[in-house]
Structures are given as C-alpha cells and as structure tokens.
XYZ file of C-alpha atoms in Angstrom:
586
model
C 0.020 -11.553 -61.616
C -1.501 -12.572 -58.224
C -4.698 -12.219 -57.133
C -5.464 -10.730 -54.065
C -8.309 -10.569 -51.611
C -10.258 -7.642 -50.593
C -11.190 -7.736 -47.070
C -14.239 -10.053 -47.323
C -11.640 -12.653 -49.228
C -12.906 -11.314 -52.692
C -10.886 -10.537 -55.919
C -9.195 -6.897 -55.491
C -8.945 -4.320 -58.687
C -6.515 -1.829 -58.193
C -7.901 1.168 -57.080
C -5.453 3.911 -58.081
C -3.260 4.125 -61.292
C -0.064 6.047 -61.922
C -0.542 7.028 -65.614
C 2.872 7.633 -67.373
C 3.511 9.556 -70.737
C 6.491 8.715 -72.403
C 7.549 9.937 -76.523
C 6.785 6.717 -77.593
C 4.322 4.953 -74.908
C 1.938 5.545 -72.219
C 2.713 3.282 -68.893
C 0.021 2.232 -66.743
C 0.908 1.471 -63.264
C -0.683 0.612 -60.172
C 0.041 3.224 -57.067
C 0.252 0.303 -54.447
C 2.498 -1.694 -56.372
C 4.560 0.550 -58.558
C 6.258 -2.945 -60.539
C 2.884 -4.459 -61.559
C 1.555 -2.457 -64.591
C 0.874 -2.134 -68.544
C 2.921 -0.222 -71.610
C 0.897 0.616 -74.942
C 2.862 1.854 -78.035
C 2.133 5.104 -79.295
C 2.675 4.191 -82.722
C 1.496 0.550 -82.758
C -1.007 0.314 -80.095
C 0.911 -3.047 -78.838
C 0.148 -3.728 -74.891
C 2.972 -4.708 -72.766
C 2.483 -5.831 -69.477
C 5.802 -5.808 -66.830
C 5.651 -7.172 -63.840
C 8.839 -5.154 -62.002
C 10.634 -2.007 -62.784
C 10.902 -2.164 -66.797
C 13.471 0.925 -65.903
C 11.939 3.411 -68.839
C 13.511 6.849 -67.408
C 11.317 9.919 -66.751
C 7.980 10.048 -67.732
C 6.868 14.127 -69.735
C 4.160 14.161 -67.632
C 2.550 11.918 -64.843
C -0.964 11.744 -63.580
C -3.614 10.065 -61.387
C -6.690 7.883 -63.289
C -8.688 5.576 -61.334
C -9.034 2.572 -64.178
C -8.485 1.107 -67.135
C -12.259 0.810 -69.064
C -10.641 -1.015 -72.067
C -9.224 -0.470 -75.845
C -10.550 -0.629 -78.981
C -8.551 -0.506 -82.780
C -9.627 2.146 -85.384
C -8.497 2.699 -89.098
C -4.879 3.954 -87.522
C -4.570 3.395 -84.696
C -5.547 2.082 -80.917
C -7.403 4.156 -78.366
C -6.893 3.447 -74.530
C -10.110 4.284 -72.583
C -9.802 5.344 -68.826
C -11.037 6.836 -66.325
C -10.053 10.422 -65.287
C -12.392 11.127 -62.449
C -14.829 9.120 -60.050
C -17.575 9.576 -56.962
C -18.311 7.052 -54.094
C -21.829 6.879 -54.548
C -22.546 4.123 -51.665
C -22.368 0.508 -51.321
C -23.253 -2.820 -52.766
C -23.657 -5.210 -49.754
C -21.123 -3.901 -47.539
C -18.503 -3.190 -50.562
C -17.644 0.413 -51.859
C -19.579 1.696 -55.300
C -18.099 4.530 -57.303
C -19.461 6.317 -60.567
C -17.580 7.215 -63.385
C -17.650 10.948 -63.462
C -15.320 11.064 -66.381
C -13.619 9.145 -69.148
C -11.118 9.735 -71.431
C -9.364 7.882 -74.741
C -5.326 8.195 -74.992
C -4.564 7.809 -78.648
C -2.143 5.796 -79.518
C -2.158 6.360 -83.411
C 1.281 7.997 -84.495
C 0.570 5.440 -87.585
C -2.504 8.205 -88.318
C 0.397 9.813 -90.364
C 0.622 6.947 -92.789
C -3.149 6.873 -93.806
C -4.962 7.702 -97.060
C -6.480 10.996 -97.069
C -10.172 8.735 -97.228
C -8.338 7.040 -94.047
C -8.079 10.132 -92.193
C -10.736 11.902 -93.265
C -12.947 8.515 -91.800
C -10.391 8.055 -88.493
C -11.577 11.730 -87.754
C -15.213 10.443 -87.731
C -14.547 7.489 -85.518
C -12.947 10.089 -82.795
C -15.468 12.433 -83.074
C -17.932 9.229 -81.807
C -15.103 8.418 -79.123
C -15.794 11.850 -78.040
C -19.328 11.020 -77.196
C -18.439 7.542 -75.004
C -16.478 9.736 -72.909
C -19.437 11.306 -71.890
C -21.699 8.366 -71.946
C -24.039 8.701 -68.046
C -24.526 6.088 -65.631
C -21.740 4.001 -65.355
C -20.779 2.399 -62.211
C -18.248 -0.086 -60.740
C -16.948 -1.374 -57.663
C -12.937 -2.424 -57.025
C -13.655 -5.287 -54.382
C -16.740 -7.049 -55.750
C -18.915 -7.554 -58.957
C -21.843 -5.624 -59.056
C -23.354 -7.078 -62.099
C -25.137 -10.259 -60.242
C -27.900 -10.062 -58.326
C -28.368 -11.290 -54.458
C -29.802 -14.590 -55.400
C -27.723 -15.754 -58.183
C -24.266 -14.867 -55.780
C -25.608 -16.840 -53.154
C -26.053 -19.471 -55.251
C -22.536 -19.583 -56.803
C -20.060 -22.378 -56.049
C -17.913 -21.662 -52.808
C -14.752 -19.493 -54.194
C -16.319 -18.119 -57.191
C -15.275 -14.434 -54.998
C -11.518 -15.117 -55.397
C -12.216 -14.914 -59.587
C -11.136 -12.605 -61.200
C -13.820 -9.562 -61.374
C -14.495 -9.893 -64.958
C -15.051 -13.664 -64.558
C -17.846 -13.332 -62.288
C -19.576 -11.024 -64.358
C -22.827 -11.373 -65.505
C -21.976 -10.804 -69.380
C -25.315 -9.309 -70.873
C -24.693 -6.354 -68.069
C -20.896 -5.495 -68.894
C -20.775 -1.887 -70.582
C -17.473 -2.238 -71.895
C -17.094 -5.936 -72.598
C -16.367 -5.725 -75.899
C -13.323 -3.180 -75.217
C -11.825 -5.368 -72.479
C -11.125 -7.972 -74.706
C -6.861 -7.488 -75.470
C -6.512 -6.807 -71.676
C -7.672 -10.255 -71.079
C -5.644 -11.513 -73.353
C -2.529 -10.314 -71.626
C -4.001 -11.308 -68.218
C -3.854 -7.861 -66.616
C -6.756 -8.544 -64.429
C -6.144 -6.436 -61.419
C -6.676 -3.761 -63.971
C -10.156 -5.017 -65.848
C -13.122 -3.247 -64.232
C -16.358 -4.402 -65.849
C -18.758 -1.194 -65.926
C -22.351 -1.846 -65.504
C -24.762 1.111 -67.224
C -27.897 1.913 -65.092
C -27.762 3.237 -61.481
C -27.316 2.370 -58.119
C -29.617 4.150 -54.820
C -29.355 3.620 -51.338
C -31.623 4.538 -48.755
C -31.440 4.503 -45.069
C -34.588 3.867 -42.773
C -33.119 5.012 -39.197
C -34.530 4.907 -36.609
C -35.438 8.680 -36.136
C -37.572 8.623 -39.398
C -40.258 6.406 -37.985
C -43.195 6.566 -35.938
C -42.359 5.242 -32.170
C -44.121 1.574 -32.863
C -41.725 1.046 -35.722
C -38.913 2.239 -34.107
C -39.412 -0.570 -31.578
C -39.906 -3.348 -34.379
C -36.608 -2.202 -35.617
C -35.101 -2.701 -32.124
C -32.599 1.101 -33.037
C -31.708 -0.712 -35.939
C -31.543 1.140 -39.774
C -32.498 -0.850 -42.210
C -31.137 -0.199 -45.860
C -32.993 -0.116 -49.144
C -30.640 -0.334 -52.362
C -31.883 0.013 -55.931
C -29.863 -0.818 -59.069
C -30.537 -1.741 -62.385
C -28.584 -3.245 -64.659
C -28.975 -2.232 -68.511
C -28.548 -5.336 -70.676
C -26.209 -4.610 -73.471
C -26.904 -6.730 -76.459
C -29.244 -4.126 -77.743
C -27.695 -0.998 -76.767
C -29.209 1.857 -78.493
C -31.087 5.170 -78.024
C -34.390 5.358 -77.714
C -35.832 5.788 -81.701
C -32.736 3.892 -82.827
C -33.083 1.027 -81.379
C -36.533 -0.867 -81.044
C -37.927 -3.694 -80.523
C -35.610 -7.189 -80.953
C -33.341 -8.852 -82.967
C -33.567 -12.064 -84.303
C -31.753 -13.829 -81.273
C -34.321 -12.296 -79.676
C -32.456 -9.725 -77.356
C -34.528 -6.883 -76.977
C -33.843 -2.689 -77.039
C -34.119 -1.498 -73.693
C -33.742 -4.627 -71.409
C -33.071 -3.761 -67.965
C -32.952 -5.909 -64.940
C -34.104 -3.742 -61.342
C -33.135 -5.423 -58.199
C -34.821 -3.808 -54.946
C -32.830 -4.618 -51.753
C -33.381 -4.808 -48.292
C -31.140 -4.993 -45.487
C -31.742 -5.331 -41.914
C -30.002 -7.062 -38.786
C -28.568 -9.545 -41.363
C -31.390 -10.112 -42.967
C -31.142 -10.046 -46.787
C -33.933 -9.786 -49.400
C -34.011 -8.950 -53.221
C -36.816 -8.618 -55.423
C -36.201 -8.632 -59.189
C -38.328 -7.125 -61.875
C -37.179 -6.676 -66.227
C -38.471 -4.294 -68.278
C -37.962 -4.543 -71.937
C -38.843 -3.385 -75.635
C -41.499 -5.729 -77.325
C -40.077 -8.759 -78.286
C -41.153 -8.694 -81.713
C -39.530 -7.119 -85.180
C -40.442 -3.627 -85.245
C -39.107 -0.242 -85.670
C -40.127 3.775 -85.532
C -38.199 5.662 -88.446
C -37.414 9.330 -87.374
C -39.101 11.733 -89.707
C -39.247 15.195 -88.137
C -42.839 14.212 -87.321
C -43.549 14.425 -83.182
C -44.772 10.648 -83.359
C -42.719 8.692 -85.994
C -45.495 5.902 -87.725
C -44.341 2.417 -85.809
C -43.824 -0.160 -88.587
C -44.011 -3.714 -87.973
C -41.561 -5.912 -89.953
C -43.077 -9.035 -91.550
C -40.348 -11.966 -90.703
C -41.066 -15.384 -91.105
C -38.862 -15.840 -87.766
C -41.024 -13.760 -85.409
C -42.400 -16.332 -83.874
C -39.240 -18.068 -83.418
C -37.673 -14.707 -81.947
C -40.663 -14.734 -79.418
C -39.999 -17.607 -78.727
C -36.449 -17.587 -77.873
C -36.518 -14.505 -75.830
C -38.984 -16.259 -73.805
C -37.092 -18.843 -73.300
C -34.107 -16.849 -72.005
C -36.111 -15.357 -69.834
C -37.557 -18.150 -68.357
C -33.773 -20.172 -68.222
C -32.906 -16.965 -66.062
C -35.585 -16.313 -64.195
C -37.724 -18.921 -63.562
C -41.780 -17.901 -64.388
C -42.937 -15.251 -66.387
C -45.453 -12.737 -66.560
C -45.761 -10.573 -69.372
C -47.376 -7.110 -68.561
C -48.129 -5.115 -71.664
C -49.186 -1.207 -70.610
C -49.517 -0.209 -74.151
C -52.544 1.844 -75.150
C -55.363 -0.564 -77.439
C -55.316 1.975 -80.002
C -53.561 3.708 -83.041
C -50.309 2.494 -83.787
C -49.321 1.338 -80.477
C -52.746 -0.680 -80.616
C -51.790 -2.413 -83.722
C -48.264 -3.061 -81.904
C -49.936 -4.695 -79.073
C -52.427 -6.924 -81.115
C -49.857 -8.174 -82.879
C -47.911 -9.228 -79.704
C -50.970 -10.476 -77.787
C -51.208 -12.947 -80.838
C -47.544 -14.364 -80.889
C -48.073 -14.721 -77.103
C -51.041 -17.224 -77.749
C -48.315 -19.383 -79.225
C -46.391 -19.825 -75.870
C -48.893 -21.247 -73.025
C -46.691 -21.128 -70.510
C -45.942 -17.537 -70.700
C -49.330 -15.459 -68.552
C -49.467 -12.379 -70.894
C -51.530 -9.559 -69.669
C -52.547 -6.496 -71.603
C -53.585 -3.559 -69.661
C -54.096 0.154 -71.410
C -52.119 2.257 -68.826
C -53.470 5.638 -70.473
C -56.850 4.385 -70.648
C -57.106 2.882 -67.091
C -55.191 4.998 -65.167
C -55.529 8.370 -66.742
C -53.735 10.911 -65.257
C -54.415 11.043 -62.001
C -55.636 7.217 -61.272
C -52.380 5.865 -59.896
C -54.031 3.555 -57.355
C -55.769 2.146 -60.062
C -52.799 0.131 -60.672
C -54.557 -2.047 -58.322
C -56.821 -3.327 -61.030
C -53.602 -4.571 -62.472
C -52.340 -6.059 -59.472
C -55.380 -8.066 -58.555
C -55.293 -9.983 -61.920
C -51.527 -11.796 -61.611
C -51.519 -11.136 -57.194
C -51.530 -14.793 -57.327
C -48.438 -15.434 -60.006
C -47.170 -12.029 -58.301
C -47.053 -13.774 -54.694
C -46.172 -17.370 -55.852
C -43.127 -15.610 -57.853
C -41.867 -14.299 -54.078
C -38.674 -12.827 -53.331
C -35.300 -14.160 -52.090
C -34.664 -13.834 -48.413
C -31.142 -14.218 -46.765
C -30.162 -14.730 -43.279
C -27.423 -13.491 -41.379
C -25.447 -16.892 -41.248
C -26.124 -16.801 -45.089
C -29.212 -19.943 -45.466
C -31.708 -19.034 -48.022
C -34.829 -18.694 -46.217
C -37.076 -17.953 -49.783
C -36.076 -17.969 -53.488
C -37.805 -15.685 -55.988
C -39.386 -18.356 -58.187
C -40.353 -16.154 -61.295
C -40.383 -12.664 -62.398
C -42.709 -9.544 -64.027
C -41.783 -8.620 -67.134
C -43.312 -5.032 -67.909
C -43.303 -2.718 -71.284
C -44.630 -0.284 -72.736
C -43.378 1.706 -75.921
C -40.544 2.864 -74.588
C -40.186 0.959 -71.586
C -39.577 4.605 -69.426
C -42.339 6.301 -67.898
C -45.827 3.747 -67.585
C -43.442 1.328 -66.853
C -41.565 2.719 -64.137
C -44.670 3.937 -62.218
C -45.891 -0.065 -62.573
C -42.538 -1.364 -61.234
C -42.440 0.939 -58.494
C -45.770 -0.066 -57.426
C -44.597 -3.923 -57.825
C -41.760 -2.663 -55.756
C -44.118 -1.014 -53.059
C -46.250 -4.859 -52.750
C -42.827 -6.724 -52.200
C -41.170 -4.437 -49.541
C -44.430 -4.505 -48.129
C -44.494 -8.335 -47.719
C -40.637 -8.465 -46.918
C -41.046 -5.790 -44.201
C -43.652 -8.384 -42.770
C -41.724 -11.650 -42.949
C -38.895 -10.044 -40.991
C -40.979 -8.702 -38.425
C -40.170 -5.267 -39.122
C -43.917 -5.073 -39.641
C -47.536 -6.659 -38.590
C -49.655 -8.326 -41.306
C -52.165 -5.427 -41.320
C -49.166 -2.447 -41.830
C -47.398 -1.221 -45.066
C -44.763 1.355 -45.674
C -47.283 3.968 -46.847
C -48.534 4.280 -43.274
C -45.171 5.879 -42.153
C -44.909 9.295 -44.274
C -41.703 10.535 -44.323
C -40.023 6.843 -45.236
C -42.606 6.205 -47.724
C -41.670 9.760 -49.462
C -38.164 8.622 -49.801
C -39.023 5.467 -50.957
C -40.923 7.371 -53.995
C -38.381 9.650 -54.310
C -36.012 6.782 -54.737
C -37.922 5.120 -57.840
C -38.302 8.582 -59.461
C -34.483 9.506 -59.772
C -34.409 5.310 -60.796
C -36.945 6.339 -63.664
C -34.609 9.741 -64.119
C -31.123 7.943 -64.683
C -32.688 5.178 -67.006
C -34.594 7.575 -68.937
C -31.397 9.481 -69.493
C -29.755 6.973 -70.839
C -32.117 5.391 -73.321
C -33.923 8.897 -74.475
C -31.514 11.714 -73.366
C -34.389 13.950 -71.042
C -35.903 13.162 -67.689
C -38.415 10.616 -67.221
C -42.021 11.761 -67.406
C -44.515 11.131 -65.236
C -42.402 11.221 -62.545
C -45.262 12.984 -60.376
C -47.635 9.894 -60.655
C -44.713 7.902 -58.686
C -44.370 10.681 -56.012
C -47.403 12.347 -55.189
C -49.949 9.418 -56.627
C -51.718 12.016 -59.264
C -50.598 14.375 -62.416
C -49.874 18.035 -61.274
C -49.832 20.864 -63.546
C -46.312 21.458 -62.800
C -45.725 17.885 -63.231
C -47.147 18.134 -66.994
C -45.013 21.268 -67.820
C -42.080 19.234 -67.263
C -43.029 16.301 -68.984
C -44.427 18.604 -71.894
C -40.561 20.029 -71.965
C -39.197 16.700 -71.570
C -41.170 15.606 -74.472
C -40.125 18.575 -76.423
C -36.432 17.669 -75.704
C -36.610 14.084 -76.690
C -38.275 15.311 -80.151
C -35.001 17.014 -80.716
C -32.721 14.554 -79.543
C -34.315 11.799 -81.449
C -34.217 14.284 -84.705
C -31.160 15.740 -84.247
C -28.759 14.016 -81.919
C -29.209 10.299 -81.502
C -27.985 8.902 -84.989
C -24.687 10.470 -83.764
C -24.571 8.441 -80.457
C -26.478 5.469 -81.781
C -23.414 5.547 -84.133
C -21.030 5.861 -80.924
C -22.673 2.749 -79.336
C -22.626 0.683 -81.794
C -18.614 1.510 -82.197
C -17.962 0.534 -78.891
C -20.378 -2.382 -78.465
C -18.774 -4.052 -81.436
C -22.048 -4.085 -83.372
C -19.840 -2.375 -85.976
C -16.586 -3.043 -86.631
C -13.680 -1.144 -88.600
C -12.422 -2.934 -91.309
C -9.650 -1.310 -92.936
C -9.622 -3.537 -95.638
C -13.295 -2.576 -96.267
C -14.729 0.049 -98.128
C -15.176 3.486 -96.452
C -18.653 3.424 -94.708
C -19.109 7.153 -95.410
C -18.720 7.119 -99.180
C -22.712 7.693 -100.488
C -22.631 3.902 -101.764
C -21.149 2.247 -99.024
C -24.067 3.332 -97.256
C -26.357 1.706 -98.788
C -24.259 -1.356 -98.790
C -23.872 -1.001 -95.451
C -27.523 -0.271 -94.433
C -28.322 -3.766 -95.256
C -25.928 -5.302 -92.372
C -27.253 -5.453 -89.430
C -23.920 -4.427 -87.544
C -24.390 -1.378 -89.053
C -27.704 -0.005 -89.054
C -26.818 2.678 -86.600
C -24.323 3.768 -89.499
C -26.941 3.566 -91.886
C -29.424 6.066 -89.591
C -27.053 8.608 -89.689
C -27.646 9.325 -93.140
C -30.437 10.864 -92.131
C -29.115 12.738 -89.398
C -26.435 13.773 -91.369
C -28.934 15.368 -93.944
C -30.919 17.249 -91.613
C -28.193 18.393 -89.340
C -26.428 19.654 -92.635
C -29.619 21.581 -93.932
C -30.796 22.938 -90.935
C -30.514 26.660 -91.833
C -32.962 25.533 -94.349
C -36.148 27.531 -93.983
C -38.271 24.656 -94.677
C -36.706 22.820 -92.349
C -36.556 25.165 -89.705
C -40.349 25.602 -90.132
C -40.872 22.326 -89.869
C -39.179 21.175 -86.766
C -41.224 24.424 -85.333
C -44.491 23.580 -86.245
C -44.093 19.593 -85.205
C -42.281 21.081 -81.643
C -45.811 22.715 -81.220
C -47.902 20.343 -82.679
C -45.842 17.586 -80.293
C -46.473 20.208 -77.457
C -50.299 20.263 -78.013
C -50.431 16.122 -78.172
C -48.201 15.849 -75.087
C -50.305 17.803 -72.975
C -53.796 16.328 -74.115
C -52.630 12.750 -74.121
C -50.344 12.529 -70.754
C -47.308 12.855 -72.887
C -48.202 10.415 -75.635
C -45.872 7.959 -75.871
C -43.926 6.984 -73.233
C-alpha cells in the first residue's frame, strides 16, 4: 500500500471510510480510493486486506465511519472498533485535530453459537465492558500528523521521520489503543491505523483586538496562538481508586505529560511539565467509607521501583524536580514521609515537599510563590524550547517539574498552571512580544482566557481519571475559593464517592480489557467462577478483575437497607469533610 504525503510532505491516514456489511463480512474501504481497503469474517474474525475491486456484490447496508481504532479477540469471537462520529476541535501546528465523539465495536462472532453455556455466559461480560470503551472521553487524533510527540522531540527527529507511517512515529507510552492495533499492523494496513492519544487538546487565540494598544503594537497585528495538550501515559491506565501509585517497572497511575505552546510570527515555543501518582507501592481499597485508609505495601523492590521511574524520567526529560503537594499529616502524611525517604536515596533527583492545604489554604493562591522561589533557579535553568521560523532551535528545555499530589487532579493542576503562567511569561519576553518588567496578568481579558484554558485542562483530565469535574477549579480562575466554587467541588466530591463505590471496578475492568493488562484465555479457567477469582486476584494482569468482586457485591445488595444507610450517612459525612477541609483529598 503506498504511502502518501499530506500537504506538508507528512504520512496521510485516510480520512473517510466506506463501511460495508455483507452476510458473512464487514468491508472496510477508503472513500478516496474505493480499491484500497480491509475484509473481516463474521464468523472467524480473519482480516483481509485487497488492494483493488475484490468484486463482493452488494453490500445489506452501507455507511460512513471516520476510522479504524483497532481489534481485539474475546472467548468467541473478534470485535472491530471504529469510529462512528468525530469533531474538528482545532489544530496541532498547522495540521487538523478531531475528537472522537463516538465509537463503536462490529462483532464479528457468529462462532458465539458454538460456545459453552460458561463461554457465553462470560463473552456476555466481556461486551458489556466493550460497551463502556465506546464511551471512553477524551480521545483525539489527527489524519496528517502524529500528535503524540511533543515540539522538541519532532524537531529533533532524523530528516524523513514525517513520511513514516503514523503509528511509527508515535510516542508509544501515549497510544490509547496500542494494544488493539496490533493485527492491523500485521497486515500492513497503515493508511488505516490512527493512534488515539487520551487527554485533551486547547487552543487559544491572542488577536490583536484583545489587547491593550502597547501590546497590540509588540505584536505588530499579529495573533499569537496558545495550544494546550496533554498526553495521558498508558501503562497504568486506571480510574482513580483503582489504580494507584506504581508498578514494579515503575510506571506510575496517572502519568500525564502537559505541553503549553506558543505560536507567533514563526516563532515556536513549548514548555513541558508531568504530573504523576507517587512512585512508590501503594494502594487505597474502596470501602464505602468517604476516605478509603491509604495502605503502603512493604516490597523489598521499592527502592528499586523509585529508582527506575526516575531514571525514565530523567532518560526523557533531562533534570528533575520532584514537587510533592501532599498534606504532612494523616494518611497522606505517612504517604509523603515515606516518599521523602526513598528520595534521599537518589541525589540527583531535587525533591521538594510543600503542604498545598496547609500553605495555601483556600484562598492563598499567590502563595504558590513560596513554592516557586525555592526551585526558580532549577525552574529557569530547566527553560523551554524555542523554534524559529526557518526551523533552528534557538533554546532546548533542559529538565522538567514533576508535580503530585494524591490524586494528581486538583492541587496539582492549580501548581502547573501557575508553572505555566512563569514560562509564557518569560517566552512572551524572549520574543519581544513583551518588556522584561510585563507579564500576561497585566492584560485582563487574555489573562482570563488563559485561566479559563487550564481549568477546562484540569476538567477533561479529571474526567477521565475520577469521572466528575475537577475541583478547585476557582483557585485557577479567580485566584481565591468562592462559596459557589466549594458547592461544586462539595458535589463533585459527592459524585466521585459514588463512582469510586459503585462504578469504577466496572470500567477499571473495561481498561484493563483493552489495554491488554488482562487477557482472555480460552483455554483458562473462567475468571468469574468464585475461585478463579481468587486465583486471579493474585496476577497482576488482573487486579482490576479481582476489584470487581467487590463492586459486584455491593452493586448486587444495594436495596439492602444497611447498605443504603450506609452509603447515606458516609455521602454526608464526606459532604461535611469536603467542605471543612477544601475538598479533602484531591
């Protein structure tokens, strides 16, 4: 199959598929070149590709889908995942972005027929969960570039690494469905592979009309163009009490990469920040109680798995500093104590602890400040790439802030957007755009956008990891906690308290199904039989399966009266906690 350029001279997906139902096949075909295109068996699940008319009659029904997201083999049979419905949401340096609005699996598993009654009684589980990736948030894509890199690592790419393949040039560790694309790689259909990366893209335009008269001269009529997009890592996919903490390669829950672009007259500059579960072996059991007890889990490899996600990091990134806004207290106290002592282990690494709660209360944003001034030095040796218009690297980003707190949501993405605010800041100078004694706060209406920008960031994250809004989202807008501001995050809070209870073993289960972390083995015994869970509990590919015992229980026993009681009187005692303690945990 040939590859062809977009208009830059980049690899081209195919942007618009003709998909054909047949009795015994679906046929995937591309609209612009009707002979190039796919077959998948309905009873076998066996891909075909064709390249010219394979001459297979009339189709029962034809329709329009916008991509192929991948496949993935069950008990019975083999599910095709595409997708049914898209939005242009911007661009990515010049190229087009879309979101997946909607997904949908074709089964292909006439076979089903065949199966035990344990088979299908288990095969009816595993599409239940395939129900819930269809309506999995925040997935984006582009068809004429990768979006999956950041500025400085493509400019740094060997001449013709563009004319790849799309999948090829992807940054691995930020590919949503790489673990379904596999079998359409193996038949080389790569016009058709779209890598999906989970997290969110923003744009923002600075015209000239939205600032003061001085600027407007600096920018010579010019807009300039601030993009935001983070990239969820997906090695520890989970939801938000499922998944904690790291795993003994030392990938950890919640690891996110946030690039902050600027564009102006050719001028190109990124500024990277991660954000990331503590890198240490610990988890948070759900119990109906509003704060689950955090547990710590003894290993005699913790220090190694410290270790080695430090050392990833640093491979990546260059230097790191560790910000920890954990409160010094409770369970989250003993948490951090335990982290600030496996960070005495690695010298290189500047670790810095700093009680968000405690220092910044709930209406001390600025005091973030406090926080600045002890790494501004590592935070302005670290930089920030810059770009010209002829494409020389003027400055490289030499290192990078690494930020947590329990869940890595809220504290943390009221720090990063103030991180964000210093950078633009300094980039805004070096280009000229503005004099060494200016910032962007000085120019109101921009600098509201710019907030606003970093709160629905916060929003689409949070949504992804915990289900609800972010909180806090007032301390990154307006600088302060308003009382409007804390009934939301007190409802917010409620909501996650169910979701965490009630919902997320369910989709902790889908994730794991279509991350790979648990395969189907049909050879195996049946993971839903009452022993095979506890068989099963003890992998580590299926812990997700595991949790939903629990789910399972309470979901099935919640006309209980007990129960019922219960998740009342924690919903009100979580209520009372949230609103005395800026939302607890977070």
């Amino acid at each position: 199959m040939e590859a062809p350029a977009s208009s830059s001279g980049g690899f081209r997906l195919y942007d618009q598929l003709e998909l054909q139902e047949f009795q015994d096949k679906f046929v995937i075909r591309a609209v612009e070149s009707p002979d190039q295109g796919f077959s998948i068996g309905l009873r076998d699940g066996d891909v075909e590709p064709f390249d010219g008319d394979p001459c297979l009659g009339s189709p029962s029904k034809v329709s329009t889908i916008y991509g192929v997201v991948g496949t993935i083999r069950l008990l019975a049979g083999t599910y095709l995942l595409v997708i049914t419905s898209r939005k242009e949401i911007g661009s990515y340096l010049g190229f087009p972005v879309f979101r997946v609005m909607s997904m949908k699996f074709l089964s292909c598993n006439d076979a089903l027929r065949f199966s035990t009654s344990e088979e299908k009684r288990d095969e009816a589980y595993f599409m239940t969960l395939l129900k819930t990736v269809e309506s999995t948030v925040g997935l984006y894509y582009s068809y004429e570039t990768d979006i999956t890199l950041n500025l400085q690592r493509r400019c740094k790419l060997a001449e013709g690494w563009t004319s790849k393949p799309t999948w090829k040039q992807a940054d691995p560790r930020f590919v949503w469905n790489k673990n379904i694309i596999e079998e359409l790689i193996e038949y080389k259909l790569d016009r058709f592979i779209i890598p999906l990366l989970q997290g969110n893209i923003l744009k923002f335009f600075m015209p000239c009309a939205l600032l003061v008269t001085y600027l407007c001269l600096k920018l010579k009529k010019s807009p300039a163009t601030i993009t935001l997009i983070s990239r969820r890592c997906t090695r520890r996919l989970g939801t938000r009490m499922w998944r904690r903490g790291a795993n003994l390669e030392g990938d950890t829950a919640n690891f996110i990469e946030t690039e902050q672009l600027l564009e102006f007259e050719g001028f190109k500059t990124s500024f990277l920040q991660v954000r990331g579960s503590i890198p240490l072996l610990w988890e948070q059991i759900v119990d109906l109680s509003y704060k689950p007890q955090l547990r710590i889990i003894n290993h005699v490899q913790t220090a190694e798995v410290v270790e080695c996600h430090f050392h990833d990091l640093s491979q990546r990134y260059g230097e790191i500093v560790a910000v920890d806004l954990t409160d010094k207290h409770g369970d989250e106290g003993q948490l951090s104590r335990a982290y600030a002592n496996e960070m005495q282990n690695l010298p290189n690494i500047r670790y810095i602890s700093f009680d968000f709660h405690q220092i910044c209360g709930g209406s001390n944003f600025d005091n973030l400040q406090i926080l600045y001034d002890q790494i501004s030095d590592e935070f302005e040796n670290q930089g920030y790439f810059l770009v010209d218009a002829e494409g020389k690297i003027l400055e490289e980003q030499k290192g990078i802030i690494r930020s947590n707190c329990i869940d890595c949501l809220d504290r943390t993405n009221v720090t990063q957007n103030y991180f964000g605010r210093k950078s633009l800041n300094a980039q805004l100078q070096r280009i000229g755009v503005l004099s060494s004694t200016e910032c962007i706060s000085m120019f109101g209406e921009v600098y509201e956008i710019f907030k606003t920008l970093w709160v629905e960031q916060g929003d689409e994250i949070s949504l992804e990891y915990s289900g609800t809004h972010a909180l806090k989202r007032d301390l990154v807008k307006y600088g302060k906690q308003t009382i409007s501001g804390l009934i939301k995050d007190g409802i917010s809070a409620l909501s996650r308290y169910y979701l965490n209870n009630f919902q997320d073993g369910i989709r902790q289960d889908a994730i794991d199904l279509i991350s790979g972390h648990y395969t189907v083995n049909r050879n195996g015994p049946s993971p839903f039989q009452l022993n095979g869970f506890e068989s099963f509990s003890l992998s580590p590919n299926c812990i997700g399966f595991a949790c939903r015992r629990f789910d399972t229980h309470i979901i099935h026993s919640e006309t209980s009266g007990e129960k019922y009681a219960s998740l009342c009187f924690y919903s009100i005692v979580g209520w009372f906690d949230c609103w005395s303690n800026g939302c607890g945990q977070n």
